[in-house]
Coordinates of C-alpha atoms in Angstrom, one line a residue:
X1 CA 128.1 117.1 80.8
X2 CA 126.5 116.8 84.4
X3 CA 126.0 118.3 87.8
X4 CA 128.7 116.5 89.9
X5 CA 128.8 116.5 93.7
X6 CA 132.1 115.2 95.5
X7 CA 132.3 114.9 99.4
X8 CA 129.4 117.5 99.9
X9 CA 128.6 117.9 103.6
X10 CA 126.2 120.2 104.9
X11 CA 125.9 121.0 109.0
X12 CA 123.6 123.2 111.0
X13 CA 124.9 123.1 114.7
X14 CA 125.1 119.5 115.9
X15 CA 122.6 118.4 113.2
X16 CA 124.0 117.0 109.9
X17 CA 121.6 118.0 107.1
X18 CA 124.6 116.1 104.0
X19 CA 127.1 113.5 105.2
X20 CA 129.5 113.1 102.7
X21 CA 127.5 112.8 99.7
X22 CA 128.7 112.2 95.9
X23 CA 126.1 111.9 93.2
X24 CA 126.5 112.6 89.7
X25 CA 123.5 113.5 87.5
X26 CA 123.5 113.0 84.0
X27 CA 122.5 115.5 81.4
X28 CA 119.5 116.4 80.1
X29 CA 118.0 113.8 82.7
X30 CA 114.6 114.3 84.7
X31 CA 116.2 113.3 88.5
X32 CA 114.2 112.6 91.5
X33 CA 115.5 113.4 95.0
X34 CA 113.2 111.0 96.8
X35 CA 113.2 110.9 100.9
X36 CA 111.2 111.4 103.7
X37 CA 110.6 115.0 105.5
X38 CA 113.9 116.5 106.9
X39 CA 116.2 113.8 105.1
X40 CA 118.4 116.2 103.3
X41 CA 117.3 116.2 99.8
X42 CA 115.9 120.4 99.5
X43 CA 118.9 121.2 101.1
X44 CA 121.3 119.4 98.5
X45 CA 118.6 121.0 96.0
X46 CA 119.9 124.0 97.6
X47 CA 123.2 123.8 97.6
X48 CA 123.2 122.7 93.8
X49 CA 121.1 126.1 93.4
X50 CA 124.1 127.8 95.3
X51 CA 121.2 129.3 97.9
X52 CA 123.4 127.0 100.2
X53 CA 126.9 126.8 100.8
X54 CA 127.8 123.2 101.6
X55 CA 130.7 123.1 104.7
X56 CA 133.1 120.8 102.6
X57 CA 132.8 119.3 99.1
X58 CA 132.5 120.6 95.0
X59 CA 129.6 121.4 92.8
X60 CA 130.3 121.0 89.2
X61 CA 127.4 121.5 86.9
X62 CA 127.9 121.3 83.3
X63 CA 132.1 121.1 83.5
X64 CA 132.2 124.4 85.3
X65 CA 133.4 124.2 89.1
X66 CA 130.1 126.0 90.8
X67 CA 130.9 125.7 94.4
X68 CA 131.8 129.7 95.4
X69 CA 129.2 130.6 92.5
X70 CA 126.6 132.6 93.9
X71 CA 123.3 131.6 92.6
X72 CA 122.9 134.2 89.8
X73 CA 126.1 132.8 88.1
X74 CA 125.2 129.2 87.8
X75 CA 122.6 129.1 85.1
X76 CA 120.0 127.6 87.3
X77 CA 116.0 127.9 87.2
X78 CA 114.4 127.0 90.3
X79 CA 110.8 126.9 91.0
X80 CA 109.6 126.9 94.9
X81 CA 106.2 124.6 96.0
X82 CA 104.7 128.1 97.0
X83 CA 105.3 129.9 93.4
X84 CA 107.2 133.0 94.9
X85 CA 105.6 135.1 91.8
X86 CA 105.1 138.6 91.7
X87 CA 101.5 139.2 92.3
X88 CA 101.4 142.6 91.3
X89 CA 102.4 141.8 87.0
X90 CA 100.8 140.2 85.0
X91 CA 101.7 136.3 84.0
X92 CA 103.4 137.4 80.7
X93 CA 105.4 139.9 82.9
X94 CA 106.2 137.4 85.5
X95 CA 107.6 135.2 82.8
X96 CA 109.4 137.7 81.5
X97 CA 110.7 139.5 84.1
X98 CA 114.2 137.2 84.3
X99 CA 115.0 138.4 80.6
X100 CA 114.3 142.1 81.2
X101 CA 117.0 142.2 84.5
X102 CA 119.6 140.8 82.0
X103 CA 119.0 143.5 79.5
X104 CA 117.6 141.2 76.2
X105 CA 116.4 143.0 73.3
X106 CA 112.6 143.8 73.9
X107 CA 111.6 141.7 70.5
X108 CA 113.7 138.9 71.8
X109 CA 111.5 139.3 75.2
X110 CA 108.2 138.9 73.6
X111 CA 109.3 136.1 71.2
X112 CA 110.3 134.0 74.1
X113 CA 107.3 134.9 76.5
X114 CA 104.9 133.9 73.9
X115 CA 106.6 130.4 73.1
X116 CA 106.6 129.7 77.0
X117 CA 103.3 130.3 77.4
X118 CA 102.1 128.5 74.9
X119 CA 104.3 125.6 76.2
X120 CA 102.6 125.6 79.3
X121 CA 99.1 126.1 78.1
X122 CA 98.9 129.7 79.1
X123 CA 98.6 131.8 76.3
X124 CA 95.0 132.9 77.4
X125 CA 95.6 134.2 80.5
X126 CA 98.9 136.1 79.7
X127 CA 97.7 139.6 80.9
X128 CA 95.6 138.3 84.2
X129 CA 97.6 138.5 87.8
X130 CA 98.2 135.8 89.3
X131 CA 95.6 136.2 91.8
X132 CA 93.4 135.0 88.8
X133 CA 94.8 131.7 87.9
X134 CA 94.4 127.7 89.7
X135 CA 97.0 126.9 91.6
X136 CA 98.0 124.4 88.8
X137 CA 97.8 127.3 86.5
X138 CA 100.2 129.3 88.7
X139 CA 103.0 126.6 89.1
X140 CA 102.6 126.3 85.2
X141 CA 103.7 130.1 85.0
X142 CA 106.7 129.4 87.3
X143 CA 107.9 126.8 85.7
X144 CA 107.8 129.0 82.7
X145 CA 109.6 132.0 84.1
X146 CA 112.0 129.3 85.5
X147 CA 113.0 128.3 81.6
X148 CA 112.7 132.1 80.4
X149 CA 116.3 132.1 81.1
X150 CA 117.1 129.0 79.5
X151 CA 118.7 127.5 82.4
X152 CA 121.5 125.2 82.2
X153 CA 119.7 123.3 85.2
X154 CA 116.4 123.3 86.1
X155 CA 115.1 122.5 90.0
X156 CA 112.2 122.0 91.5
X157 CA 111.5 122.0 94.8
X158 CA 108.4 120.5 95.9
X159 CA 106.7 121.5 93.1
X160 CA 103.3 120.4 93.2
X161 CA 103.2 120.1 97.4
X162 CA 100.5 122.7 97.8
X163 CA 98.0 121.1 95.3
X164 CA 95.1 118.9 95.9
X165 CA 95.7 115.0 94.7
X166 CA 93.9 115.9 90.9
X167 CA 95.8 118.8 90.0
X168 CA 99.4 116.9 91.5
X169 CA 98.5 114.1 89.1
X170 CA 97.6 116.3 86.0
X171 CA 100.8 118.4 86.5
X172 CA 103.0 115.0 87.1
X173 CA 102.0 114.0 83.6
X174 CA 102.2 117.5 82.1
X175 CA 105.9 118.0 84.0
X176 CA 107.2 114.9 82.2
X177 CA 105.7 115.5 78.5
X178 CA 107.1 119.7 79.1
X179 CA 110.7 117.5 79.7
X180 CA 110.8 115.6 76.8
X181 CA 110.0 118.4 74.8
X182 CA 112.5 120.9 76.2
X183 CA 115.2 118.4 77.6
X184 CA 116.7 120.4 80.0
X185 CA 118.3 118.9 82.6
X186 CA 115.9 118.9 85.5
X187 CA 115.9 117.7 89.2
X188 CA 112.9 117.5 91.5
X189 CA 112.9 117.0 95.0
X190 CA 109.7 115.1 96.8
X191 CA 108.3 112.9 99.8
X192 CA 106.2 111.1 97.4
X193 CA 107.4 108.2 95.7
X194 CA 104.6 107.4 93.3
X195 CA 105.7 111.1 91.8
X196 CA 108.8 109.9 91.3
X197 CA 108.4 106.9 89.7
X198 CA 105.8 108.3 87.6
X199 CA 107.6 111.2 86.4
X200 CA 111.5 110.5 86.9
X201 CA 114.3 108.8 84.3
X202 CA 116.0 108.4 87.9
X203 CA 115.9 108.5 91.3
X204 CA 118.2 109.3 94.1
X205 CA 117.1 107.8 97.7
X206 CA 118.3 110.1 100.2
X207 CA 117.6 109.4 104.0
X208 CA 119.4 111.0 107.0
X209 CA 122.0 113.1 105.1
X210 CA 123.1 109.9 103.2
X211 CA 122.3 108.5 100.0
X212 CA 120.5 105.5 100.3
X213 CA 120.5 104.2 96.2
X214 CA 120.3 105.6 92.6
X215 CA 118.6 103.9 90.3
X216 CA 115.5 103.5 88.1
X217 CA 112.1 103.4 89.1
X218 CA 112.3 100.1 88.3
X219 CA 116.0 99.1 89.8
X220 CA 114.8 100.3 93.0
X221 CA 111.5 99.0 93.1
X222 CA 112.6 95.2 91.8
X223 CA 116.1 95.6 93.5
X224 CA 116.1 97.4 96.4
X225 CA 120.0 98.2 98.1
X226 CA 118.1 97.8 102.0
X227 CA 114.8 97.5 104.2
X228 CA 114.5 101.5 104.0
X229 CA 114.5 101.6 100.3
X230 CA 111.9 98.5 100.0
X231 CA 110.0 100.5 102.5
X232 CA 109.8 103.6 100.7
X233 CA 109.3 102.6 97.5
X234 CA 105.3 101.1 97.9
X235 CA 104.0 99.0 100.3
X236 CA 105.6 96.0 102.0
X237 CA 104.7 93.6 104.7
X238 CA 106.7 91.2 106.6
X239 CA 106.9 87.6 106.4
X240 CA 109.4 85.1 108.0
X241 CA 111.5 88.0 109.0
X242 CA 112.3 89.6 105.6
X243 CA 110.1 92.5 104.0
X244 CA 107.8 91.7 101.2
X245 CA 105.3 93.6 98.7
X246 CA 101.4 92.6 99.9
X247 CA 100.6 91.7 96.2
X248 CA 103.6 89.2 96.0
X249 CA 102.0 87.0 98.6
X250 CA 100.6 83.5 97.9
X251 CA 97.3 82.8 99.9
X252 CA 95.5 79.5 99.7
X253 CA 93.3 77.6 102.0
X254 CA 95.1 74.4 101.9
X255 CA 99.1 73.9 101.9
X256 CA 99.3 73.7 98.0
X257 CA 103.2 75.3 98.6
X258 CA 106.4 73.6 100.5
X259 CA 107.4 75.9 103.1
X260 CA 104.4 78.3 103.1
X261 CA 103.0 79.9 106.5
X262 CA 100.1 78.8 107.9
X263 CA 97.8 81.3 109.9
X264 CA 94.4 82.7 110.3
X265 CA 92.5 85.4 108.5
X266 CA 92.3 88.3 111.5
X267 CA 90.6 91.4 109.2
X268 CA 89.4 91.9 105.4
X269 CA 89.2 95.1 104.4
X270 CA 88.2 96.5 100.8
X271 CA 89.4 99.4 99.1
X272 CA 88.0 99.9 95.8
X273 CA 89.5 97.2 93.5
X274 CA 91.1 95.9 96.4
X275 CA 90.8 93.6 98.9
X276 CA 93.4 94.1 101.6
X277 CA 93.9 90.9 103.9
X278 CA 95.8 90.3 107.4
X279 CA 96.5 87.3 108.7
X280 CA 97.8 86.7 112.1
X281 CA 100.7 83.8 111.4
X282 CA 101.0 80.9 114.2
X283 CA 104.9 82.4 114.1
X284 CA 103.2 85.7 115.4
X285 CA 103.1 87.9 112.7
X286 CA 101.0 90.6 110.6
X287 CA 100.8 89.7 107.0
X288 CA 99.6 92.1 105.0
X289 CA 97.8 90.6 101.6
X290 CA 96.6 92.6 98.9
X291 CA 94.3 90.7 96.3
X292 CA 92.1 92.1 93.5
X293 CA 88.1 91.9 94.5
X294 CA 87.9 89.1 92.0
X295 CA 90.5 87.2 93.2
X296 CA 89.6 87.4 96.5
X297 CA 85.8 85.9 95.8
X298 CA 87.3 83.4 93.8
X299 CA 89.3 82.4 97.2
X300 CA 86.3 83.2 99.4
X301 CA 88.6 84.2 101.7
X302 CA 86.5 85.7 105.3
X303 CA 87.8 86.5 108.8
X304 CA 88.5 83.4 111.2
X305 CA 89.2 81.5 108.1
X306 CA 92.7 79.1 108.6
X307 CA 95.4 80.1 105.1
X308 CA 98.2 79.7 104.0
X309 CA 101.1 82.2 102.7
X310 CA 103.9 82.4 101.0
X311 CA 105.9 84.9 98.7
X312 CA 105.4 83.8 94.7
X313 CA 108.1 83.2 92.8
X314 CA 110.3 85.7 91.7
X315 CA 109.1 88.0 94.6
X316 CA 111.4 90.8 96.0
X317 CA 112.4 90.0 99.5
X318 CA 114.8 92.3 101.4
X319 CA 115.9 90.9 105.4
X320 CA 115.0 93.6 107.8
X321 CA 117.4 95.2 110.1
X322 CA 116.4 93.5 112.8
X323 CA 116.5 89.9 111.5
X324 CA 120.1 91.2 109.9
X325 CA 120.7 91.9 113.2
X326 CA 120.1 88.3 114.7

């Protein structure tokens, strides 16, 4: 079993949020919806959720045909980027406050609480508000009140957007070990590809209302379907019209490769491990190089200095739109 969308299309006026979009998402899978700001993915998070109706198009999740659900029915958790808890109870109440609207046995109540916050790493703070915890401790309790329910599907919107870059990255790796422990089938939306190729099985590009490619961290990195995806998906520079990653360029200061550009070092610029390279081609284009700080000594690569560059073998190289275009 799987969430299945068929044909979903999602419009608000003249603007299309979906166009046409059919994406299956296997079981028990941690899914990425990966895409820049205002590209559709929280609203086809939303419309899996059923807090959306989509204008044409079927939602199946787990076999059962979800489209007129309302939310409520379709077995879903879903934890916001801003928490949306109830400051007022305590965390153990917040956790178990999805269990006492359905009406399960108190015993049953308490059972579960205490096995979810122990999961998460909350046990300790069970009776403070909310007010008292870190904001990493905070999406921890909402991701436990999400799975109080035992959710068929669990979603995540922007989970971790409101947190500083430390906390993000703790919670990244403590998202992923909480998946493989509870193996519930789990999609995430976020702008931040390095999240999702930490954290995700698979990811689904989405850009403009469309999907873009599905695919592993790997298949998209390595095998990118266009320019946007390459683009997306790390850093890239271009080089005799095609797109290519900085740290799969060749730079020498002789021709030692057939074919290889020559040019002139413009900037060096080093950030921490790395030394980050431009050079101005006699063609008339930016190269971006990235070299360790050891590599680039070894080189003794300086501004003004005449190179030459060239992808490495085996490099990913994807044509931009524009030289597609000529």
């Amino acid at each position: 079993m799987s969430i299945d969308i068929t044909g979903v299309r999602k419009t608000y006026g003249d603007f299309v949020a979906l166009d046409d979009i059919n994406l299956t998402i296997p079981k028990g899978q941690l899914t990425a919806l990966l895409g820049p700001s205002g590209g559709g993915k929280s609203t086809l998070l939303r419309v899996i959720a059923g807090l959306e109706t989509a204008d044409t198009g079927t939602v199946t999740i787990e076999g059962t045909d979800a489209t007129k659900l309302p939310p409520q029915k379709r077995n879903v958790g879903f934890v916001f980027q801003h928490y949306a808890v109830f400051k007022h109870m305590t965390v153990a109440k917040n956790v178990a406050f999805g269990m006492e609207i359905r009406k399960k046995p108190k015993a049953e109540i308490v059972a579960r609480v205490d096995e979810l916050l122990r999961l998460v790493h909350l046990s300790q703070f069970s009776h403070r508000l909310p007010s008292q915890l870190s904001g990493g401790q905070r999406q921890r309790m909402a991701l436990a009140r999400a799975l109080a329910v035992e959710p068929t599907v669990l979603l995540l919107d922007e989970p971790f957007g409101a947190l500083d870059a430390k906390v993000r990255k703790e919670l990244r790796d403590w998202l992923r070990r909480l998946h493989d422990e509870v193996h519930v089938t789990t999609v995430f939306v976020t702008h931040d590809q390095e999240e999702a190729m930490e954290v995700a099985d698979e990811i689904v590009v989405i850009n403009e209302g469309r999907v873009e490619q599905v695919g592993t961290p790997d298949q998209l990195y390595d095998e990118p379907a266009n320019d946007f995806v390459m683009g997306f998906l790390g850093e890239t520079t271009r080089l005799n019209g095609a797109l290519v990653r900085p740290h799969d360029i060749h730079i020498s200061l002789s021709p030692q490769l057939a074919g290889a550009s020559e040019g002139v070092v413009s900037r060096v610029l080093r950030v921490g491990f790395e030394v980050r390279i431009t050079v101005l081609t006699d063609d008339g284009e930016e190269v971006g190089v990235i070299l360790t700080r050891t590599h680039a000594r070894q080189l003794g690569v300086e501004e003004g200095v005449r190179v030459w560059v060239t992808p490495v073998s085996g490099a990913t190289t994807v044509p931009t739109m524009a030289a597609n275009a000529g």
